[in-house]
CSV table of C-alpha atoms in Angstrom, one decimal:
chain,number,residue,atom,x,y,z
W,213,UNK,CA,-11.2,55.2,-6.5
W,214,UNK,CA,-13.8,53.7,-8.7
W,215,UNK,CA,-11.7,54.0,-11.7
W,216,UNK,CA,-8.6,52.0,-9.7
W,217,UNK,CA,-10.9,49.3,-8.7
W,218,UNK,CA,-12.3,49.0,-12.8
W,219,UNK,CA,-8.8,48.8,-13.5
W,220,UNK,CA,-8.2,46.6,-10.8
W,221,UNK,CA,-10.7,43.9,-11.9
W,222,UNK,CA,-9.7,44.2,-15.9
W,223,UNK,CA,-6.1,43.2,-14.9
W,224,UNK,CA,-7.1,40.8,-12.4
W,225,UNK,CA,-9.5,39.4,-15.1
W,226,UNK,CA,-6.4,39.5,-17.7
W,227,UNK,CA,-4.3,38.0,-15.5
W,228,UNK,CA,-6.5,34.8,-14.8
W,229,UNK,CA,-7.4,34.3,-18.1
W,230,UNK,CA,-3.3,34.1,-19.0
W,231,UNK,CA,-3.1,32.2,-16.2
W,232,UNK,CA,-5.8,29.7,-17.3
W,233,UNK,CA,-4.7,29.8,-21.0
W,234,UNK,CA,-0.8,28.8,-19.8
W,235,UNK,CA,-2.1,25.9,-17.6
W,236,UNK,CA,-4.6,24.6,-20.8
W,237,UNK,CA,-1.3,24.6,-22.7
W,238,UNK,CA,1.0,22.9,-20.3
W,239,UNK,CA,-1.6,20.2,-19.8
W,240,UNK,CA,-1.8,20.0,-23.5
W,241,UNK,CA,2.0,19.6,-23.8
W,242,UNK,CA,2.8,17.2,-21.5
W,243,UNK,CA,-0.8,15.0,-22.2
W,244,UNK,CA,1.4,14.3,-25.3
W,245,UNK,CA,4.0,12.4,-23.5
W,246,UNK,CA,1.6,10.6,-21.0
W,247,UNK,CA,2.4,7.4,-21.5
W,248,UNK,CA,5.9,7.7,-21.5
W,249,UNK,CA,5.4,9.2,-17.9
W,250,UNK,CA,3.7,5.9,-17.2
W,251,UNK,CA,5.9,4.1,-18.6
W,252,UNK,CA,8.7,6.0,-16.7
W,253,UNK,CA,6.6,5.9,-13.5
W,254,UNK,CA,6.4,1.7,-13.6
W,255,UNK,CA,10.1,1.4,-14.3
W,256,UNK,CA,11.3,4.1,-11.5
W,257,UNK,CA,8.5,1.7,-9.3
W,258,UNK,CA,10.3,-1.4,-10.3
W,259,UNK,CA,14.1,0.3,-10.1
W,260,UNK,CA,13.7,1.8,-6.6
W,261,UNK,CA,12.1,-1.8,-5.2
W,262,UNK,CA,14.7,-3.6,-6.5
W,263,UNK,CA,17.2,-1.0,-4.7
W,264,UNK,CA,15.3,-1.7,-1.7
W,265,UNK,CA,15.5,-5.2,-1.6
W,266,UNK,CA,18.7,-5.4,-2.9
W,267,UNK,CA,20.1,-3.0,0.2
W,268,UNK,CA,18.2,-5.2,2.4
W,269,UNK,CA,19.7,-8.4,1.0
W,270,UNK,CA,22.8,-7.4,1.5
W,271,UNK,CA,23.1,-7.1,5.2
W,272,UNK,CA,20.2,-9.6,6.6
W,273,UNK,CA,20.3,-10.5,10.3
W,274,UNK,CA,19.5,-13.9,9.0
W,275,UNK,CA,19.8,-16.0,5.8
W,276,UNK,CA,17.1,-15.8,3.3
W,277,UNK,CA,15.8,-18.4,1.3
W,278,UNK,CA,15.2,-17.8,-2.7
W,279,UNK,CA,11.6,-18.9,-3.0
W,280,UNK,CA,10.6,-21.7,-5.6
W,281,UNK,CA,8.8,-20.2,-8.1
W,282,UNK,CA,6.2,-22.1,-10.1
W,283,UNK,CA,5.1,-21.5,-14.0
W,284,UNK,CA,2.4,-19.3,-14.6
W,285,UNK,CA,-1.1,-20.6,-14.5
W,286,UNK,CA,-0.1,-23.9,-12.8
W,287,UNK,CA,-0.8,-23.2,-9.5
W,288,UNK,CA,-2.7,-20.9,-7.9
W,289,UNK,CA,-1.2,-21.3,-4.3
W,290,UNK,CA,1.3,-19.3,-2.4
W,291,UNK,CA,2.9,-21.3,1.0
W,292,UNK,CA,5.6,-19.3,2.6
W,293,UNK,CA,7.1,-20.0,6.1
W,294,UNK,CA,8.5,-17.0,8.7
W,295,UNK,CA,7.9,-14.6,6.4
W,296,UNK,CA,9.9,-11.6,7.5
W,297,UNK,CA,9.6,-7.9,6.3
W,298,UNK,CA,13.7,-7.4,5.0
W,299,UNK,CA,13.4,-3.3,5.4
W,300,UNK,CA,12.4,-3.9,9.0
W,301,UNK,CA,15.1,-6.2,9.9
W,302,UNK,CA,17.4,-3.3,8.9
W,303,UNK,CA,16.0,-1.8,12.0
W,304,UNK,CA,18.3,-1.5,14.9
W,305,UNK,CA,16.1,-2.7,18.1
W,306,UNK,CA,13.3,-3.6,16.4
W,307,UNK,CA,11.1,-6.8,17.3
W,308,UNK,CA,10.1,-8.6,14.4
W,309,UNK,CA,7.7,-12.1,14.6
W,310,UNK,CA,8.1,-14.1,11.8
W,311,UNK,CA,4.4,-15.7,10.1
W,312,UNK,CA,3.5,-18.6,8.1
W,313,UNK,CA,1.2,-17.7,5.4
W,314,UNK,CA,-0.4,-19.8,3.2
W,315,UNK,CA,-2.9,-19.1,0.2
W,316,UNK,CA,-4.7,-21.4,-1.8
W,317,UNK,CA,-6.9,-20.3,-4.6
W,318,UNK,CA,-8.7,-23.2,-5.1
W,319,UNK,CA,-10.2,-22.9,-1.2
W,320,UNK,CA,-12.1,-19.9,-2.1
W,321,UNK,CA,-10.8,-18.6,1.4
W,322,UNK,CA,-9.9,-15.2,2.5
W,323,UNK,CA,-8.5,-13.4,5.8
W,324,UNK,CA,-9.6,-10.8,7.7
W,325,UNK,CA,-6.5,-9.2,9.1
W,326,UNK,CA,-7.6,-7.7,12.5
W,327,UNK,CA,-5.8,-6.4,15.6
W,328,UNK,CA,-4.5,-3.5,18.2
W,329,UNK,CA,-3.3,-0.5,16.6
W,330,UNK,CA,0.5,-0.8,16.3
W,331,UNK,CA,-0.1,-4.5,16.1
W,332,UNK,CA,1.7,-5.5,13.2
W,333,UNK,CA,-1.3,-5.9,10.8
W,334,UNK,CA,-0.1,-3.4,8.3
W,335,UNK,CA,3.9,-5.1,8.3
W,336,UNK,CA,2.5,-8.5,8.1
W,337,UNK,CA,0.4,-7.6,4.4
W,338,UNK,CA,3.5,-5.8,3.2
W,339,UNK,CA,5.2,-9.0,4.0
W,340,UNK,CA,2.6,-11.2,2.3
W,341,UNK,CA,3.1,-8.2,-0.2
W,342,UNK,CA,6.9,-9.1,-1.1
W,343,UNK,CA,6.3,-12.7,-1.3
């Protein structure tokens, strides 16, 4: 029995080691191509929002509005009225508020976004999100 167990061990030992040796190589492998997996990652990011706003476009319960967009650097304000969430208007029976939000950079103010659980806060900073 003693001599099954020895045997045991030295295979189970063997085995891990492989085991670790394979995963050290794999890691190596595919390190090499890291940043085209980033790259990959940001574009399959951008692709798949796009998609997502693009289906949503495409069948809104009400018009949207193509927002006025400003050169960089000269302003460092965002002022957006009933800001809607376009994946939840997709929704069938599904409520949806509208907000005003307005951001000003040069007020030095911020929000705490506080409420009931359920209550909208998450939606509302995706929505502020999209703008």
């Amino acid at each position: 029995m003693r001599k099954l167990n020895d045997e045991y061990i030295s295979v189970r030992e063997e085995y891990e080691k492989m085991q670790n040796d394979l995963s050290k190589d794999i890691i190596a492998d595919t390190a090499k191509y890291s940043d085209a997996i980033k790259d990959l990652d940001i574009l399959l990011t951008y692709l798949d929002v796009m998609v997502g706003l693009a289906s949503a476009s495409l069948a809104p319960s009400i018009a949207y509005v193509r927002p006025k967009l400003l050169p960089k650097g000269s302003s460092g304000k965002i002022d957006v009225k009933q800001v809607r969430h376009p994946c939840l208007e997709l929704q069938d029976n599904f409520s949806y508020i509208a907000n005003d939000v307005s951001f000003d950079s040069e007020t030095g103010k911020f929000y705490f976004i506080t409420g009931p659980n359920m209550g909208g806060k998450s939606t509302y900073i995706r929505s502020v999100a999209l703008c």
